[in-house]
Short mmCIF file of C-alpha atoms in Angstrom, two decimals:
data_model
loop_
_atom_site.label_atom_id
_atom_site.label_comp_id
_atom_site.label_asym_id
_atom_site.label_seq_id
_atom_site.Cartn_x
_atom_site.Cartn_y
_atom_site.Cartn_z
CA MET A 1218 34.94 15.09 -3.27
CA LEU A 1219 34.09 12.51 -5.79
CA PRO A 1220 31.18 13.24 -8.48
CA PHE A 1221 27.68 12.17 -8.30
CA ILE A 1222 27.19 8.72 -9.68
CA LEU A 1223 23.92 7.70 -9.56
CA ASP A 1224 22.78 4.24 -8.58
CA ASP A 1225 22.31 2.09 -11.96
CA ARG A 1226 19.21 0.57 -11.52
CA LEU A 1227 17.80 4.33 -11.10
CA ALA A 1228 19.71 4.85 -14.17
CA LYS A 1229 18.33 2.24 -16.21
CA ASP A 1230 14.45 2.39 -15.14
CA THR A 1231 14.06 6.42 -15.10
CA ILE A 1232 14.57 9.61 -17.97
CA HIS A 1233 16.43 12.66 -16.89
CA LEU A 1234 15.13 15.41 -16.34
CA LEU A 1235 17.17 18.14 -14.68
CA GLU A 1236 19.09 19.26 -11.46
CA LEU A 1237 17.31 22.03 -8.77
CA PRO A 1238 20.21 22.80 -6.00
CA LEU A 1239 19.72 19.57 -3.84
CA CYS A 1240 18.34 16.60 -6.37
CA ARG A 1241 18.59 15.46 -9.67
CA PHE A 1242 15.10 14.61 -11.06
CA LEU A 1243 14.31 12.16 -12.79
CA LEU A 1244 10.84 11.25 -14.46
CA MET A 1245 10.47 7.17 -14.19
CA ASN A 1246 10.07 5.24 -16.98
CA ASP A 1247 6.32 4.38 -16.66
CA ARG A 1248 3.60 5.91 -18.46
CA ARG A 1249 0.94 4.20 -16.09
CA TYR A 1250 1.70 6.68 -13.69
CA PRO A 1251 3.12 10.42 -14.08
CA TRP A 1252 6.27 9.47 -11.48
CA LEU A 1253 8.97 11.69 -10.75
CA ILE A 1254 12.20 10.61 -8.43
CA LEU A 1255 14.30 12.83 -6.50
CA VAL A 1256 17.63 12.15 -6.08
CA PRO A 1257 19.91 14.32 -3.76
CA ARG A 1258 23.26 14.55 -5.05
CA TYR A 1259 25.56 12.75 -2.83
CA ASN A 1260 27.39 9.24 -2.67
CA ASP A 1261 26.79 6.96 -0.22
CA LEU A 1262 23.42 8.37 1.35
CA SER A 1263 20.92 6.21 2.40
CA GLU A 1264 18.23 7.83 4.76
CA ILE A 1265 16.67 11.41 5.10
CA HIS A 1266 18.39 12.11 8.28
CA ASP A 1267 22.27 11.35 6.58
CA LEU A 1268 21.12 15.07 5.05
CA ARG A 1269 22.20 18.11 7.24
CA ASP A 1270 19.51 20.25 8.63
CA LYS A 1271 19.49 22.71 5.93
CA ASP A 1272 19.32 20.36 3.26
CA GLN A 1273 16.19 18.50 4.69
CA SER A 1274 14.89 21.30 4.60
CA THR A 1275 15.83 21.98 0.63
CA LEU A 1276 14.62 18.40 0.02
CA ILE A 1277 11.46 19.19 1.56
CA SER A 1278 10.79 22.49 -1.02
CA GLU A 1279 11.71 20.17 -3.72
CA VAL A 1280 9.30 17.68 -3.46
CA THR A 1281 6.73 20.88 -3.09
CA ALA A 1282 7.87 21.67 -6.29
CA ALA A 1283 7.74 18.02 -7.45
CA THR A 1284 4.57 18.19 -6.28
CA ARG A 1285 2.99 21.05 -7.81
CA ALA A 1286 4.35 20.25 -11.48
CA LEU A 1287 2.44 17.10 -11.44
CA GLU A 1288 -0.72 18.60 -9.96
CA LYS A 1289 -0.36 21.72 -12.53
CA LEU A 1290 0.08 19.71 -15.32
CA PHE A 1291 -2.09 16.00 -14.48
CA GLN A 1292 -4.59 17.40 -11.49
CA PRO A 1293 -4.12 13.81 -9.70
CA GLU A 1294 -6.34 12.90 -7.43
CA LYS A 1295 -3.75 12.25 -4.87
CA ILE A 1296 0.30 12.75 -4.12
CA ASN A 1297 2.07 9.94 -3.09
CA VAL A 1298 5.30 10.46 -1.60
CA ALA A 1299 8.19 7.94 -0.44
CA ALA A 1300 11.49 6.98 0.51
CA LEU A 1301 11.99 3.42 0.41
CA GLY A 1302 15.24 2.32 -0.76
CA ASN A 1303 14.37 -1.39 0.22
CA LEU A 1304 15.88 -2.66 -3.04
CA VAL A 1305 18.17 0.78 -3.91
CA SER A 1306 20.08 1.90 -1.31
CA GLN A 1307 21.06 5.52 -2.58
CA LEU A 1308 18.44 8.08 -1.40
CA HIS A 1309 15.52 8.58 -3.63
CA ILE A 1310 12.26 9.90 -3.05
CA HIS A 1311 9.73 8.89 -5.46
CA VAL A 1312 6.48 11.59 -6.22
CA ILE A 1313 4.05 9.69 -8.04
CA ALA A 1314 0.52 11.34 -9.38
CA ARG A 1315 -2.16 9.55 -8.37
CA PHE A 1316 -5.91 8.60 -10.22
CA GLU A 1317 -8.79 6.49 -9.01
CA GLU A 1318 -8.66 4.90 -12.58
CA ASP A 1319 -5.13 3.88 -12.45
CA GLU A 1320 -4.19 0.46 -12.11
CA ALA A 1321 -3.00 0.38 -8.84
CA TRP A 1322 -5.51 2.62 -6.78
CA PRO A 1323 -6.10 2.64 -3.94
CA ASN A 1324 -2.90 0.70 -3.27
CA PRO A 1325 0.77 1.78 -3.41
CA VAL A 1326 1.66 1.18 -6.77
CA TRP A 1327 4.91 -0.95 -6.31
CA GLY A 1328 4.92 -4.10 -7.13
CA ILE A 1329 1.77 -3.98 -8.65
CA GLY A 1330 1.88 -4.68 -12.77
CA LYS A 1331 4.68 -4.49 -15.34
CA ASN A 1332 6.16 -0.83 -16.09
CA GLU A 1333 5.08 0.59 -19.60
CA SER A 1334 7.83 2.63 -20.92
CA TYR A 1335 7.12 5.89 -22.78
CA SER A 1336 7.24 6.21 -26.45
CA ARG A 1337 10.23 8.12 -27.59
CA ASN A 1338 7.86 11.25 -28.66
CA GLU A 1339 5.87 10.34 -25.47
CA ALA A 1340 8.93 11.14 -23.24
CA LYS A 1341 9.82 13.98 -25.13
CA ARG A 1342 6.86 15.81 -24.30
CA LEU A 1343 6.17 14.94 -20.88
CA VAL A 1344 10.36 15.66 -20.53
CA ASN A 1345 9.80 19.16 -22.05
CA GLN A 1346 6.39 20.03 -20.02
CA LEU A 1347 7.85 18.69 -17.13
CA THR A 1348 11.44 20.74 -17.05
CA THR A 1349 9.33 24.00 -18.23
CA THR A 1350 6.87 23.60 -15.31
CA LEU A 1351 9.46 22.72 -12.59
CA LEU A 1352 11.96 25.54 -13.88
CA ALA A 1353 8.92 28.03 -13.61
CA MET B 714 -9.81 27.75 14.86
CA LEU B 715 -11.68 24.37 15.50
CA PRO B 716 -10.03 21.76 17.72
CA PHE B 717 -7.46 19.61 15.81
CA ILE B 718 -9.49 15.87 15.05
CA LEU B 719 -7.97 13.00 14.35
CA ASP B 720 -9.43 10.82 11.07
CA ASP B 721 -11.46 7.68 12.47
CA ARG B 722 -9.73 5.00 10.64
CA LEU B 723 -6.55 6.04 11.74
CA ALA B 724 -7.82 6.59 15.61
CA LYS B 725 -8.90 3.11 14.75
CA ASP B 726 -5.30 1.21 13.92
CA THR B 727 -3.06 2.88 16.27
CA ILE B 728 -2.44 3.57 19.94
CA HIS B 729 -1.27 7.03 21.21
CA LEU B 730 2.26 8.10 21.68
CA LEU B 731 2.77 11.99 22.64
CA GLU B 732 2.38 15.07 20.58
CA LEU B 733 5.41 17.00 19.06
CA PRO B 734 5.25 20.71 18.25
CA LEU B 735 3.56 19.91 14.81
CA CYS B 736 2.33 16.35 15.01
CA ARG B 737 0.99 13.86 16.56
CA PHE B 738 3.36 10.42 16.76
CA LEU B 739 1.22 6.96 16.88
CA LEU B 740 1.98 3.71 16.92
CA MET B 741 0.87 1.59 14.31
CA ASN B 742 -1.03 -1.07 16.05
CA ASP B 743 0.76 -4.08 14.45
CA ARG B 744 3.46 -6.36 15.94
CA ARG B 745 5.32 -7.01 12.54
CA TYR B 746 6.93 -3.89 11.98
CA PRO B 747 7.96 -0.98 14.68
CA TRP B 748 5.88 1.78 12.36
CA LEU B 749 4.96 5.24 13.51
CA ILE B 750 2.83 7.22 11.85
CA LEU B 751 3.03 11.65 12.37
CA VAL B 752 -0.25 13.52 11.78
CA PRO B 753 0.00 17.09 12.05
CA ARG B 754 -2.42 18.69 14.31
CA TYR B 755 -4.25 20.66 11.63
CA ASN B 756 -7.94 19.96 10.34
CA ASP B 757 -8.09 19.47 6.39
CA LEU B 758 -4.85 18.86 5.44
CA SER B 759 -4.26 16.23 2.94
CA GLU B 760 -0.84 16.75 0.99
CA ILE B 761 2.63 17.91 2.51
CA HIS B 762 2.63 21.03 0.62
CA ASP B 763 -0.57 22.05 2.51
CA LEU B 764 1.95 22.44 4.72
CA ARG B 765 3.15 26.08 4.90
CA ASP B 766 7.07 26.05 4.72
CA LYS B 767 8.29 26.84 7.74
CA ASP B 768 5.80 23.67 9.01
CA GLN B 769 7.38 22.07 6.12
CA SER B 770 11.03 22.07 8.02
CA THR B 771 9.29 20.93 11.56
CA LEU B 772 7.69 17.78 9.99
CA ILE B 773 11.04 17.22 8.10
CA SER B 774 12.65 17.27 11.53
CA GLU B 775 9.94 15.55 13.23
CA VAL B 776 10.00 12.46 10.70
CA THR B 777 14.02 12.84 11.40
CA ALA B 778 13.16 12.44 15.01
CA ALA B 779 10.62 9.38 14.69
CA THR B 780 13.61 8.14 12.35
CA ARG B 781 16.23 8.32 15.10
CA ALA B 782 14.19 6.92 17.99
CA LEU B 783 13.17 3.64 15.55
CA GLU B 784 16.83 2.86 14.53
CA LYS B 785 18.18 3.30 18.36
CA LEU B 786 15.28 1.18 19.73
CA PHE B 787 15.19 -1.71 16.66
CA GLN B 788 18.46 -1.54 14.53
CA PRO B 789 16.87 -1.96 11.47
CA GLU B 790 18.11 -2.62 7.72
CA LYS B 791 16.18 0.55 6.48
CA ILE B 792 13.89 3.10 7.57
CA ASN B 793 10.68 3.60 5.07
CA VAL B 794 9.10 6.92 5.01
CA ALA B 795 5.85 7.79 3.10
CA ALA B 796 2.73 10.01 2.70
CA LEU B 797 0.43 7.95 0.56
CA GLY B 798 -3.29 8.98 1.72
CA ASN B 799 -5.12 7.21 -0.95
CA LEU B 800 -7.52 5.61 1.37
CA VAL B 801 -7.36 8.14 4.63
CA SER B 802 -7.05 11.76 3.18
CA GLN B 803 -5.83 13.35 6.67
CA LEU B 804 -2.25 14.19 5.62
CA HIS B 805 -0.39 11.56 8.06
CA ILE B 806 3.39 10.05 7.57
CA HIS B 807 4.13 6.70 7.71
CA VAL B 808 8.05 6.19 9.56
CA ILE B 809 8.52 2.33 9.40
CA ALA B 810 11.55 0.63 10.41
CA ARG B 811 12.31 -2.62 8.24
CA PHE B 812 14.25 -5.90 8.71
CA GLU B 813 15.16 -7.95 5.78
CA GLU B 814 13.24 -10.91 7.83
CA ASP B 815 10.45 -8.81 7.76
CA GLU B 816 7.31 -10.08 6.65
CA ALA B 817 7.15 -8.08 3.68
CA TRP B 818 11.26 -7.78 2.72
CA PRO B 819 12.21 -5.64 0.12
CA ASN B 820 8.77 -4.71 -0.35
CA PRO B 821 6.57 -2.47 0.76
CA VAL B 822 4.61 -3.35 3.64
CA TRP B 823 0.93 -1.98 2.41
CA GLY B 824 -1.31 -4.66 1.60
CA ILE B 825 1.10 -7.95 2.48
CA GLY B 826 -0.65 -9.96 5.20
CA LYS B 827 -2.84 -9.23 8.53
CA ASN B 828 -2.56 -6.66 11.04
CA GLU B 829 -1.30 -8.56 14.37
CA SER B 830 -2.20 -6.27 17.12
CA TYR B 831 0.33 -5.57 20.12
CA SER B 832 -0.56 -7.40 23.63
CA ARG B 833 -1.83 -4.90 26.33
CA ASN B 834 1.83 -5.81 27.81
CA GLU B 835 3.62 -5.46 24.55
CA ALA B 836 1.92 -2.09 23.90
CA LYS B 837 2.45 -1.28 26.88
CA ARG B 838 6.26 -1.56 27.19
CA LEU B 839 6.68 -0.25 23.61
CA VAL B 840 4.95 3.11 24.09
CA ASN B 841 6.87 3.47 27.04
CA GLN B 842 10.38 2.88 25.20
CA LEU B 843 9.13 5.04 22.52
CA THR B 844 8.02 8.14 24.30
CA THR B 845 11.43 8.09 26.65
CA THR B 846 13.38 8.04 23.14
CA LEU B 847 11.38 10.65 21.38
CA LEU B 848 11.32 12.64 24.32
CA ALA B 849 15.31 12.67 25.34
#
């Protein structure tokens, strides 16, 4: 089997966090929202139902882990979970902490305003907090 | 336990399809996109991780059933799956068939243009096709 290759655009837009049994966990490099992206480590998947049943169950438990970590660290108003993939076909799931005072609220975040990258120190601190919480 | 009560706005915007073990399946009354909404039949849930593990697995298998039905009937370019809930807090999952020629492509559908209701005949035919395919 070929090694897993992350889509170029996902790689460019995100910061690596860690790997759980199914997914690579990425932090979207956009300081406007605490935003994780989970990528099942298989090549050539584009839809959730391309995963076997067992992997589907693992996926939803990893989405839950992502959600709980964001809730613990940020106490958001709502979590948005989405598998869209109209632009990047590699299957990936967005898990985004939303706040009533965020830029896009109450709309979805996509296509609103411009990404704002984290500073090096912000990214380092956040990666540390998230990996610690996800592995706890 | 209180009987399940569907959120008023979801009720207003959709057409009833059927019930699978966990979710009520609704058809969004917007002829621009084949668009299902799945609502787990519990009151007072707002996040996927409010569901027990077993129900989470059922949810993803019902999402898969919705996806397969849309693929079979419409051969879309992509399926979008999302649990957002910033406006309607009752947990509900969007499963939307997307096409390169649809109004919002490649963006998500929310907040783009205006809903276009089905005619009575269109709705009747589509409800029939969808329920038949979902129950096959």
